[in-house]
PDB file of C-alpha atoms in Angstrom:
ATOM      1  CA  MET A 265     137.698 144.355 -41.691  1.00  0.00           C
ATOM      2  CA  THR A 266     140.652 145.775 -39.347  1.00  0.00           C
ATOM      3  CA  SER A 267     142.662 144.391 -37.140  1.00  0.00           C
ATOM      4  CA  SER A 268     140.626 143.371 -34.225  1.00  0.00           C
ATOM      5  CA  SER A 269     142.216 143.095 -30.566  1.00  0.00           C
ATOM      6  CA  ARG A 270     140.753 139.636 -29.001  1.00  0.00           C
ATOM      7  CA  THR A 271     143.411 137.021 -28.460  1.00  0.00           C
ATOM      8  CA  PHE A 272     141.481 133.207 -29.512  1.00  0.00           C
ATOM      9  CA  SER A 273     144.038 131.180 -26.948  1.00  0.00           C
ATOM     10  CA  GLN A 274     141.227 129.928 -25.027  1.00  0.00           C
ATOM     11  CA  HIS A 275     139.168 126.898 -26.602  1.00  0.00           C
ATOM     12  CA  THR A 276     135.767 127.041 -25.239  1.00  0.00           C
ATOM     13  CA  SER A 277     133.259 123.710 -25.135  1.00  0.00           C
ATOM     14  CA  LEU A 278     130.922 122.893 -27.994  1.00  0.00           C
ATOM     15  CA  SER A 279     127.938 122.512 -25.499  1.00  0.00           C
ATOM     16  CA  SER A 280     128.738 126.648 -24.837  1.00  0.00           C
ATOM     17  CA  PRO A 281     126.800 128.758 -27.089  1.00  0.00           C
ATOM     18  CA  ASN A 282     130.022 130.468 -27.811  1.00  0.00           C
ATOM     19  CA  ALA A 283     131.805 127.829 -28.788  1.00  0.00           C
ATOM     20  CA  PRO A 284     134.519 128.045 -31.598  1.00  0.00           C
ATOM     21  CA  ALA A 285     133.353 126.466 -35.424  1.00  0.00           C
ATOM     22  CA  VAL A 286     136.946 124.758 -35.505  1.00  0.00           C
ATOM     23  CA  SER A 287     138.318 123.531 -31.899  1.00  0.00           C
ATOM     24  CA  ALA A 288     141.610 121.755 -31.099  1.00  0.00           C
ATOM     25  CA  HIS A 289     143.900 120.481 -28.796  1.00  0.00           C
ATOM     26  CA  ASN A 290     147.211 118.866 -28.643  1.00  0.00           C
ATOM     27  CA  LEU A 291     147.572 117.722 -32.217  1.00  0.00           C
ATOM     28  CA  THR A 292     150.470 115.777 -33.337  1.00  0.00           C
ATOM     29  CA  LYS A 293     151.964 114.658 -36.449  1.00  0.00           C
ATOM     30  CA  ARG A 294     154.026 112.445 -38.018  1.00  0.00           C
ATOM     31  CA  PHE A 295     155.489 111.144 -41.242  1.00  0.00           C
ATOM     32  CA  GLY A 296     157.779 108.129 -40.302  1.00  0.00           C
ATOM     33  CA  ASP A 297     160.566 109.459 -37.784  1.00  0.00           C
ATOM     34  CA  LEU A 298     159.294 112.587 -38.321  1.00  0.00           C
ATOM     35  CA  ASP A 299     157.236 114.777 -36.212  1.00  0.00           C
ATOM     36  CA  VAL A 300     155.576 118.013 -38.345  1.00  0.00           C
ATOM     37  CA  LEU A 301     153.335 119.024 -35.595  1.00  0.00           C
ATOM     38  CA  LYS A 302     154.143 119.534 -32.266  1.00  0.00           C
ATOM     39  CA  GLY A 303     150.870 119.820 -29.567  1.00  0.00           C
ATOM     40  CA  VAL A 304     148.754 122.163 -31.388  1.00  0.00           C
ATOM     41  CA  SER A 305     146.021 123.515 -30.375  1.00  0.00           C
ATOM     42  CA  LEU A 306     144.483 126.400 -31.905  1.00  0.00           C
ATOM     43  CA  ALA A 307     140.288 127.779 -32.133  1.00  0.00           C
ATOM     44  CA  VAL A 308     138.896 129.203 -34.808  1.00  0.00           C
ATOM     45  CA  PRO A 309     135.795 131.471 -33.659  1.00  0.00           C
ATOM     46  CA  GLU A 310     132.932 131.447 -35.607  1.00  0.00           C
ATOM     47  CA  GLY A 311     132.210 134.011 -38.819  1.00  0.00           C
ATOM     48  CA  SER A 312     136.414 134.547 -37.452  1.00  0.00           C
ATOM     49  CA  VAL A 313     139.444 135.240 -40.051  1.00  0.00           C
ATOM     50  CA  THR A 314     142.404 133.028 -38.956  1.00  0.00           C
ATOM     51  CA  SER A 315     146.285 133.320 -40.671  1.00  0.00           C
ATOM     52  CA  ILE A 316     148.372 130.934 -40.268  1.00  0.00           C
ATOM     53  CA  ILE A 317     151.631 132.041 -41.217  1.00  0.00           C
ATOM     54  CA  GLY A 318     155.448 130.692 -41.427  1.00  0.00           C
ATOM     55  CA  ALA A 319     158.862 129.551 -43.288  1.00  0.00           C
ATOM     56  CA  SER A 320     158.418 126.848 -45.585  1.00  0.00           C
ATOM     57  CA  GLY A 321     158.299 123.562 -43.644  1.00  0.00           C
ATOM     58  CA  SER A 322     156.913 124.175 -40.451  1.00  0.00           C
ATOM     59  CA  GLY A 323     153.356 122.678 -40.361  1.00  0.00           C
ATOM     60  CA  LYS A 324     150.611 124.971 -41.208  1.00  0.00           C
ATOM     61  CA  SER A 325     149.527 123.170 -44.590  1.00  0.00           C
ATOM     62  CA  THR A 326     149.873 119.980 -42.756  1.00  0.00           C
ATOM     63  CA  LEU A 327     148.249 121.612 -40.187  1.00  0.00           C
ATOM     64  CA  LEU A 328     144.978 123.132 -42.504  1.00  0.00           C
ATOM     65  CA  ARG A 329     144.863 119.213 -43.591  1.00  0.00           C
ATOM     66  CA  CYS A 330     144.441 118.065 -40.034  1.00  0.00           C
ATOM     67  CA  MET A 331     141.571 120.054 -40.023  1.00  0.00           C
ATOM     68  CA  ASN A 332     139.594 119.170 -42.713  1.00  0.00           C
ATOM     69  CA  LEU A 333     140.299 115.126 -42.377  1.00  0.00           C
ATOM     70  CA  LEU A 334     142.498 115.097 -45.257  1.00  0.00           C
ATOM     71  CA  GLU A 335     145.570 113.808 -43.290  1.00  0.00           C
ATOM     72  CA  ARG A 336     144.742 112.551 -39.042  1.00  0.00           C
ATOM     73  CA  PRO A 337     146.075 113.409 -36.800  1.00  0.00           C
ATOM     74  CA  ASP A 338     148.051 110.505 -34.540  1.00  0.00           C
ATOM     75  CA  GLN A 339     146.942 112.559 -31.468  1.00  0.00           C
ATOM     76  CA  GLY A 340     144.709 115.096 -30.044  1.00  0.00           C
ATOM     77  CA  GLU A 341     140.983 116.209 -30.103  1.00  0.00           C
ATOM     78  CA  LEU A 342     139.434 118.163 -32.773  1.00  0.00           C
ATOM     79  CA  ALA A 343     136.294 119.377 -32.829  1.00  0.00           C
ATOM     80  CA  ILE A 344     134.667 121.081 -36.115  1.00  0.00           C
ATOM     81  CA  ALA A 345     131.124 122.493 -37.162  1.00  0.00           C
ATOM     82  CA  ASP A 346     130.044 121.732 -33.407  1.00  0.00           C
ATOM     83  CA  GLU A 347     130.976 118.202 -33.783  1.00  0.00           C
ATOM     84  CA  ALA A 348     133.971 116.674 -31.282  1.00  0.00           C
ATOM     85  CA  ILE A 349     135.446 114.563 -33.953  1.00  0.00           C
ATOM     86  CA  ARG A 350     135.639 110.305 -32.400  1.00  0.00           C
ATOM     87  CA  PHE A 351     138.425 108.945 -33.684  1.00  0.00           C
ATOM     88  CA  THR A 352     139.094 105.558 -33.148  1.00  0.00           C
ATOM     89  CA  ARG A 353     142.476 105.044 -30.540  1.00  0.00           C
ATOM     90  CA  ASN A 354     144.725 102.043 -29.520  1.00  0.00           C
ATOM     91  CA  PRO A 355     145.769 101.051 -26.255  1.00  0.00           C
ATOM     92  CA  GLN A 356     148.401 104.024 -26.559  1.00  0.00           C
ATOM     93  CA  GLY A 357     145.969 106.756 -27.004  1.00  0.00           C
ATOM     94  CA  ASP A 358     147.343 106.770 -30.570  1.00  0.00           C
ATOM     95  CA  ILE A 359     144.984 107.396 -33.481  1.00  0.00           C
ATOM     96  CA  THR A 360     143.534 104.826 -35.736  1.00  0.00           C
ATOM     97  CA  GLY A 361     140.291 105.596 -37.225  1.00  0.00           C
ATOM     98  CA  LEU A 362     137.662 108.191 -38.290  1.00  0.00           C
ATOM     99  CA  ASP A 363     134.245 106.810 -37.811  1.00  0.00           C
ATOM    100  CA  ARG A 364     133.122 107.290 -41.781  1.00  0.00           C
ATOM    101  CA  GLY A 365     129.224 108.597 -41.330  1.00  0.00           C
ATOM    102  CA  GLN A 366     130.426 111.584 -39.384  1.00  0.00           C
ATOM    103  CA  LEU A 367     133.977 111.911 -41.761  1.00  0.00           C
ATOM    104  CA  GLN A 368     130.752 111.844 -44.842  1.00  0.00           C
ATOM    105  CA  ARG A 369     128.711 114.471 -42.990  1.00  0.00           C
ATOM    106  CA  LEU A 370     132.055 117.063 -41.735  1.00  0.00           C
ATOM    107  CA  ARG A 371     131.940 116.934 -46.102  1.00  0.00           C
ATOM    108  CA  ALA A 372     129.048 119.020 -46.584  1.00  0.00           C
ATOM    109  CA  LYS A 373     130.471 121.687 -43.661  1.00  0.00           C
ATOM    110  CA  VAL A 374     134.303 122.030 -44.562  1.00  0.00           C
ATOM    111  CA  ALA A 375     135.193 123.357 -48.082  1.00  0.00           C
ATOM    112  CA  MET A 376     138.729 123.214 -48.994  1.00  0.00           C
ATOM    113  CA  VAL A 377     140.635 125.660 -51.618  1.00  0.00           C
ATOM    114  CA  PHE A 378     143.946 124.433 -52.485  1.00  0.00           C
ATOM    115  CA  GLN A 379     147.216 125.402 -54.310  1.00  0.00           C
ATOM    116  CA  GLN A 380     146.823 124.217 -57.736  1.00  0.00           C
ATOM    117  CA  PHE A 381     143.209 124.277 -58.072  1.00  0.00           C
ATOM    118  CA  ASN A 382     142.555 120.331 -58.395  1.00  0.00           C
ATOM    119  CA  LEU A 383     139.729 120.563 -61.411  1.00  0.00           C
ATOM    120  CA  TRP A 384     138.413 118.275 -63.253  1.00  0.00           C
ATOM    121  CA  PRO A 385     140.039 118.897 -66.450  1.00  0.00           C
ATOM    122  CA  HIS A 386     137.136 116.612 -68.366  1.00  0.00           C
ATOM    123  CA  LEU A 387     134.013 118.979 -67.134  1.00  0.00           C
ATOM    124  CA  THR A 388     133.832 122.582 -67.779  1.00  0.00           C
ATOM    125  CA  VAL A 389     134.353 124.896 -65.386  1.00  0.00           C
ATOM    126  CA  LEU A 390     129.547 124.684 -64.005  1.00  0.00           C
ATOM    127  CA  GLY A 391     130.208 120.982 -64.119  1.00  0.00           C
ATOM    128  CA  ASN A 392     133.589 121.307 -61.999  1.00  0.00           C
ATOM    129  CA  VAL A 393     131.231 123.693 -59.767  1.00  0.00           C
ATOM    130  CA  ILE A 394     127.695 121.358 -59.532  1.00  0.00           C
ATOM    131  CA  GLU A 395     129.672 117.853 -58.810  1.00  0.00           C
ATOM    132  CA  ALA A 396     130.026 118.236 -55.929  1.00  0.00           C
ATOM    133  CA  PRO A 397     126.823 119.856 -54.370  1.00  0.00           C
ATOM    134  CA  MET A 398     125.219 117.062 -56.162  1.00  0.00           C
ATOM    135  CA  ARG A 399     127.626 113.634 -55.317  1.00  0.00           C
ATOM    136  CA  VAL A 400     127.620 115.403 -51.419  1.00  0.00           C
ATOM    137  CA  LYS A 401     124.234 117.088 -50.283  1.00  0.00           C
ATOM    138  CA  ASN A 402     122.760 115.251 -53.116  1.00  0.00           C
ATOM    139  CA  ARG A 403     121.003 118.047 -54.819  1.00  0.00           C
ATOM    140  CA  SER A 404     119.637 118.069 -58.082  1.00  0.00           C
ATOM    141  CA  ARG A 405     120.761 119.008 -60.703  1.00  0.00           C
ATOM    142  CA  LYS A 406     118.736 122.360 -61.231  1.00  0.00           C
ATOM    143  CA  GLU A 407     119.934 122.936 -57.847  1.00  0.00           C
ATOM    144  CA  ALA A 408     123.364 122.550 -58.402  1.00  0.00           C
ATOM    145  CA  VAL A 409     123.102 124.421 -62.059  1.00  0.00           C
ATOM    146  CA  ALA A 410     121.322 127.661 -59.472  1.00  0.00           C
ATOM    147  CA  LEU A 411     123.963 127.147 -57.184  1.00  0.00           C
ATOM    148  CA  GLY A 412     127.035 127.227 -59.485  1.00  0.00           C
ATOM    149  CA  GLU A 413     125.445 130.167 -61.050  1.00  0.00           C
ATOM    150  CA  HIS A 414     125.279 132.916 -58.102  1.00  0.00           C
ATOM    151  CA  TYR A 415     128.730 131.349 -56.919  1.00  0.00           C
ATOM    152  CA  LEU A 416     130.090 132.140 -60.941  1.00  0.00           C
ATOM    153  CA  GLU A 417     128.638 135.017 -60.338  1.00  0.00           C
ATOM    154  CA  ARG A 418     130.329 136.248 -56.883  1.00  0.00           C
ATOM    155  CA  VAL A 419     133.360 135.010 -58.180  1.00  0.00           C
ATOM    156  CA  GLY A 420     133.363 137.058 -61.898  1.00  0.00           C
ATOM    157  CA  MET A 421     133.433 133.699 -63.883  1.00  0.00           C
ATOM    158  CA  ALA A 422     130.012 133.053 -64.673  1.00  0.00           C
ATOM    159  CA  ASP A 423     130.791 134.507 -68.209  1.00  0.00           C
ATOM    160  CA  ARG A 424     133.309 131.151 -68.629  1.00  0.00           C
ATOM    161  CA  ARG A 425     130.335 128.503 -67.147  1.00  0.00           C
ATOM    162  CA  ASP A 426     131.312 126.264 -70.331  1.00  0.00           C
ATOM    163  CA  ALA A 427     134.636 126.976 -71.167  1.00  0.00           C
ATOM    164  CA  TYR A 428     137.534 123.886 -69.550  1.00  0.00           C
ATOM    165  CA  PRO A 429     140.149 124.870 -67.151  1.00  0.00           C
ATOM    166  CA  ALA A 430     142.597 124.192 -70.084  1.00  0.00           C
ATOM    167  CA  PHE A 431     141.576 127.606 -71.597  1.00  0.00           C
ATOM    168  CA  LEU A 432     141.610 129.777 -68.443  1.00  0.00           C
ATOM    169  CA  SER A 433     144.720 131.361 -66.432  1.00  0.00           C
ATOM    170  CA  GLY A 434     145.752 130.400 -62.556  1.00  0.00           C
ATOM    171  CA  GLY A 435     143.913 133.275 -61.468  1.00  0.00           C
ATOM    172  CA  GLN A 436     140.533 131.836 -62.898  1.00  0.00           C
ATOM    173  CA  GLN A 437     141.041 128.658 -62.465  1.00  0.00           C
ATOM    174  CA  GLN A 438     141.530 129.401 -58.687  1.00  0.00           C
ATOM    175  CA  ARG A 439     138.254 131.900 -58.790  1.00  0.00           C
ATOM    176  CA  VAL A 440     136.039 128.945 -60.010  1.00  0.00           C
ATOM    177  CA  ALA A 441     137.976 126.779 -57.096  1.00  0.00           C
ATOM    178  CA  ILE A 442     136.990 129.040 -55.394  1.00  0.00           C
ATOM    179  CA  ALA A 443     133.241 129.484 -56.694  1.00  0.00           C
ATOM    180  CA  ARG A 444     133.047 125.268 -56.290  1.00  0.00           C
ATOM    181  CA  ALA A 445     133.951 125.789 -52.722  1.00  0.00           C
ATOM    182  CA  LEU A 446     131.279 128.403 -52.426  1.00  0.00           C
ATOM    183  CA  ALA A 447     128.812 125.931 -53.569  1.00  0.00           C
ATOM    184  CA  MET A 448     128.960 123.677 -51.127  1.00  0.00           C
ATOM    185  CA  GLU A 449     127.095 126.457 -48.613  1.00  0.00           C
ATOM    186  CA  PRO A 450     130.119 125.069 -46.276  1.00  0.00           C
ATOM    187  CA  ARG A 451     130.234 126.439 -42.652  1.00  0.00           C
ATOM    188  CA  ILE A 452     133.857 126.488 -42.877  1.00  0.00           C
ATOM    189  CA  LEU A 453     135.846 127.798 -45.556  1.00  0.00           C
ATOM    190  CA  LEU A 454     140.035 126.511 -45.777  1.00  0.00           C
ATOM    191  CA  PHE A 455     142.144 127.641 -47.818  1.00  0.00           C
ATOM    192  CA  ASP A 456     146.234 126.420 -48.130  1.00  0.00           C
ATOM    193  CA  GLU A 457     148.265 128.689 -49.650  1.00  0.00           C
ATOM    194  CA  PRO A 458     145.732 129.819 -52.058  1.00  0.00           C
ATOM    195  CA  THR A 459     147.727 132.732 -54.246  1.00  0.00           C
ATOM    196  CA  SER A 460     150.931 130.828 -53.966  1.00  0.00           C
ATOM    197  CA  ALA A 461     150.813 128.640 -57.280  1.00  0.00           C
ATOM    198  CA  LEU A 462     149.953 131.995 -59.309  1.00  0.00           C
ATOM    199  CA  ASP A 463     151.960 134.543 -61.446  1.00  0.00           C
ATOM    200  CA  PRO A 464     151.773 138.590 -59.531  1.00  0.00           C
ATOM    201  CA  GLU A 465     149.890 139.527 -61.884  1.00  0.00           C
ATOM    202  CA  ARG A 466     147.193 137.096 -60.630  1.00  0.00           C
ATOM    203  CA  VAL A 467     147.036 137.539 -56.940  1.00  0.00           C
ATOM    204  CA  ASN A 468     145.519 140.597 -56.682  1.00  0.00           C
ATOM    205  CA  GLU A 469     142.120 139.273 -58.695  1.00  0.00           C
ATOM    206  CA  VAL A 470     142.248 136.293 -56.231  1.00  0.00           C
ATOM    207  CA  LEU A 471     142.704 137.837 -53.159  1.00  0.00           C
ATOM    208  CA  GLY A 472     139.917 140.652 -54.415  1.00  0.00           C
ATOM    209  CA  VAL A 473     137.651 137.590 -53.979  1.00  0.00           C
ATOM    210  CA  ILE A 474     138.717 136.094 -50.556  1.00  0.00           C
ATOM    211  CA  ARG A 475     138.277 139.956 -49.302  1.00  0.00           C
ATOM    212  CA  GLY A 476     134.722 139.912 -50.086  1.00  0.00           C
ATOM    213  CA  LEU A 477     134.640 136.580 -48.188  1.00  0.00           C
ATOM    214  CA  ALA A 478     135.647 138.074 -45.348  1.00  0.00           C
ATOM    215  CA  ASP A 479     133.797 140.962 -45.173  1.00  0.00           C
ATOM    216  CA  GLU A 480     130.553 138.958 -45.680  1.00  0.00           C
ATOM    217  CA  GLY A 481     131.112 137.462 -42.151  1.00  0.00           C
ATOM    218  CA  ARG A 482     132.376 133.907 -43.563  1.00  0.00           C
ATOM    219  CA  THR A 483     134.596 131.415 -41.205  1.00  0.00           C
ATOM    220  CA  MET A 484     137.330 131.041 -43.076  1.00  0.00           C
ATOM    221  CA  LEU A 485     141.188 129.535 -41.935  1.00  0.00           C
ATOM    222  CA  MET A 486     143.688 130.135 -44.214  1.00  0.00           C
ATOM    223  CA  VAL A 487     147.640 129.242 -44.644  1.00  0.00           C
ATOM    224  CA  THR A 488     149.343 132.071 -46.719  1.00  0.00           C
ATOM    225  CA  HIS A 489     152.763 134.341 -47.107  1.00  0.00           C
ATOM    226  CA  GLU A 490     150.777 137.179 -47.872  1.00  0.00           C
ATOM    227  CA  MET A 491     152.048 138.961 -45.156  1.00  0.00           C
ATOM    228  CA  HIS A 492     150.399 142.019 -45.783  1.00  0.00           C
ATOM    229  CA  PHE A 493     147.242 140.342 -46.842  1.00  0.00           C
ATOM    230  CA  ALA A 494     146.730 138.356 -43.788  1.00  0.00           C
ATOM    231  CA  ARG A 495     146.818 141.069 -41.460  1.00  0.00           C
ATOM    232  CA  GLU A 496     144.820 143.700 -43.283  1.00  0.00           C
ATOM    233  CA  VAL A 497     141.551 140.724 -43.550  1.00  0.00           C
ATOM    234  CA  SER A 498     142.344 139.017 -39.872  1.00  0.00           C
ATOM    235  CA  ASP A 499     140.657 138.894 -37.379  1.00  0.00           C
ATOM    236  CA  GLN A 500     143.320 136.894 -35.242  1.00  0.00           C
ATOM    237  CA  LEU A 501     147.269 134.985 -36.974  1.00  0.00           C
ATOM    238  CA  VAL A 502     148.923 131.579 -36.104  1.00  0.00           C
ATOM    239  CA  TYR A 503     152.907 131.953 -36.671  1.00  0.00           C
ATOM    240  CA  LEU A 504     153.486 128.179 -36.622  1.00  0.00           C
ATOM    241  CA  ASP A 505     157.577 127.698 -36.427  1.00  0.00           C
ATOM    242  CA  LYS A 506     158.998 123.859 -36.328  1.00  0.00           C
ATOM    243  CA  GLY A 507     155.397 122.666 -35.710  1.00  0.00           C
ATOM    244  CA  TYR A 508     155.080 124.308 -32.501  1.00  0.00           C
ATOM    245  CA  ILE A 509     152.374 127.640 -32.301  1.00  0.00           C
ATOM    246  CA  ALA A 510     155.367 129.879 -31.350  1.00  0.00           C
ATOM    247  CA  ALA A 511     152.885 132.928 -30.917  1.00  0.00           C
ATOM    248  CA  GLU A 512     149.120 133.690 -31.778  1.00  0.00           C
ATOM    249  CA  GLY A 513     146.698 136.587 -31.158  1.00  0.00           C
ATOM    250  CA  SER A 514     145.907 139.578 -32.849  1.00  0.00           C
ATOM    251  CA  PRO A 515     148.026 140.751 -36.132  1.00  0.00           C
ATOM    252  CA  ASP A 516     149.045 143.508 -34.677  1.00  0.00           C
ATOM    253  CA  GLU A 517     149.649 141.472 -31.185  1.00  0.00           C
ATOM    254  CA  VAL A 518     151.742 138.452 -33.927  1.00  0.00           C
ATOM    255  CA  PHE A 519     153.924 141.060 -35.739  1.00  0.00           C
ATOM    256  CA  ASP A 520     155.175 142.442 -32.923  1.00  0.00           C
ATOM    257  CA  ASP A 521     155.930 139.334 -30.495  1.00  0.00           C
ATOM    258  CA  PRO A 522     160.066 138.995 -30.420  1.00  0.00           C
ATOM    259  CA  CYS A 523     159.913 135.632 -32.106  1.00  0.00           C
ATOM    260  CA  CYS A 524     158.631 135.824 -35.432  1.00  0.00           C
ATOM    261  CA  GLN A 525     159.833 139.487 -36.197  1.00  0.00           C
ATOM    262  CA  ARG A 526     162.169 138.027 -38.339  1.00  0.00           C
ATOM    263  CA  PHE A 527     159.284 136.097 -39.996  1.00  0.00           C
ATOM    264  CA  VAL A 528     157.165 139.121 -40.454  1.00  0.00           C
ATOM    265  CA  ALA A 529     159.236 141.974 -40.347  1.00  0.00           C
ATOM    266  CA  PRO A 530     159.149 143.015 -43.837  1.00  0.00           C
ATOM    267  CA  ALA A 531     155.393 143.238 -44.028  1.00  0.00           C
ATOM    268  CA  ALA A 532     155.309 145.260 -41.342  1.00  0.00           C
TER     269      ALA A 532
END
C-alpha cells in the first residue's frame, strides 16, 4: 500500500454516504487533575489505515481506548460504525454514562488487539479465538470453530490450535490475539502498540500479519512506535503531542511537518 496524499481532517456527518467509520469531535479525557486528551477531533475513513504516533504519555492509548469505549470520554462527540454514541450528560455537559445496549452492539463491530495479548491462560489457542464469537455474537460452537480455524490459518497459527498460551512465544501469542479479533469479523480493528511487548526478532512476524490486513483494505486504527511501518502502511497519520493533535494528514505531510520533525526524523 502506498502512502496517500489525502488529508482526513474533515468530519463528515454519519448520514452521508461517505461517512467515516469512526469520527470524534472535541474529545476530552481527564484522570483526576491530569488532562490527557484536550479537544481531539479526527475521522477514520472506511477502508483506511490510520496510525497514531507520539511520545509516551501523549494520550495515544487513551484516545484508542475511547474509540472502543473502554475509557469513557469526559466531553465531546463520538460516532462509530454508523452510530452516534448516546452519552448521558449532566447539566454542565460532562459525560456521565453510556447506553449499555448500544455498547453491546458496538462490541460486535469493533475489535481491539492489546499490547499484552490478554489471552486466557486456561484456554487453548482455539479456545481463546472462539470464545468471543460465541458469547458476543451468539455463534454456535460449530460456526465459531470454523471461523477460528480460518483466522488461525490466516495468521499462520493453525498448527498451534491445541497449544496453551504459556507455550507460545510473544509473537505467536500476538498473532493468536489478532486471530481472536478477526474471528469477530469486525468492521473496525484497533491496535494498541501491538509490537511493544515483543522481542525484536518477533516484531516482523506480527507486522507482516498487520501489513497483510492493510493490503486487504480493512479499516484499522493503530497506535504504534514503529515509524517505518506506520509510514509504509498508513493512509493517514495523526501526531499526538501532550493531548493535542499537533499534525495530521498523509505520512509524507506529517513526517515533513516541522512540529514533529524531532520525533519522526529517525524514520525519515
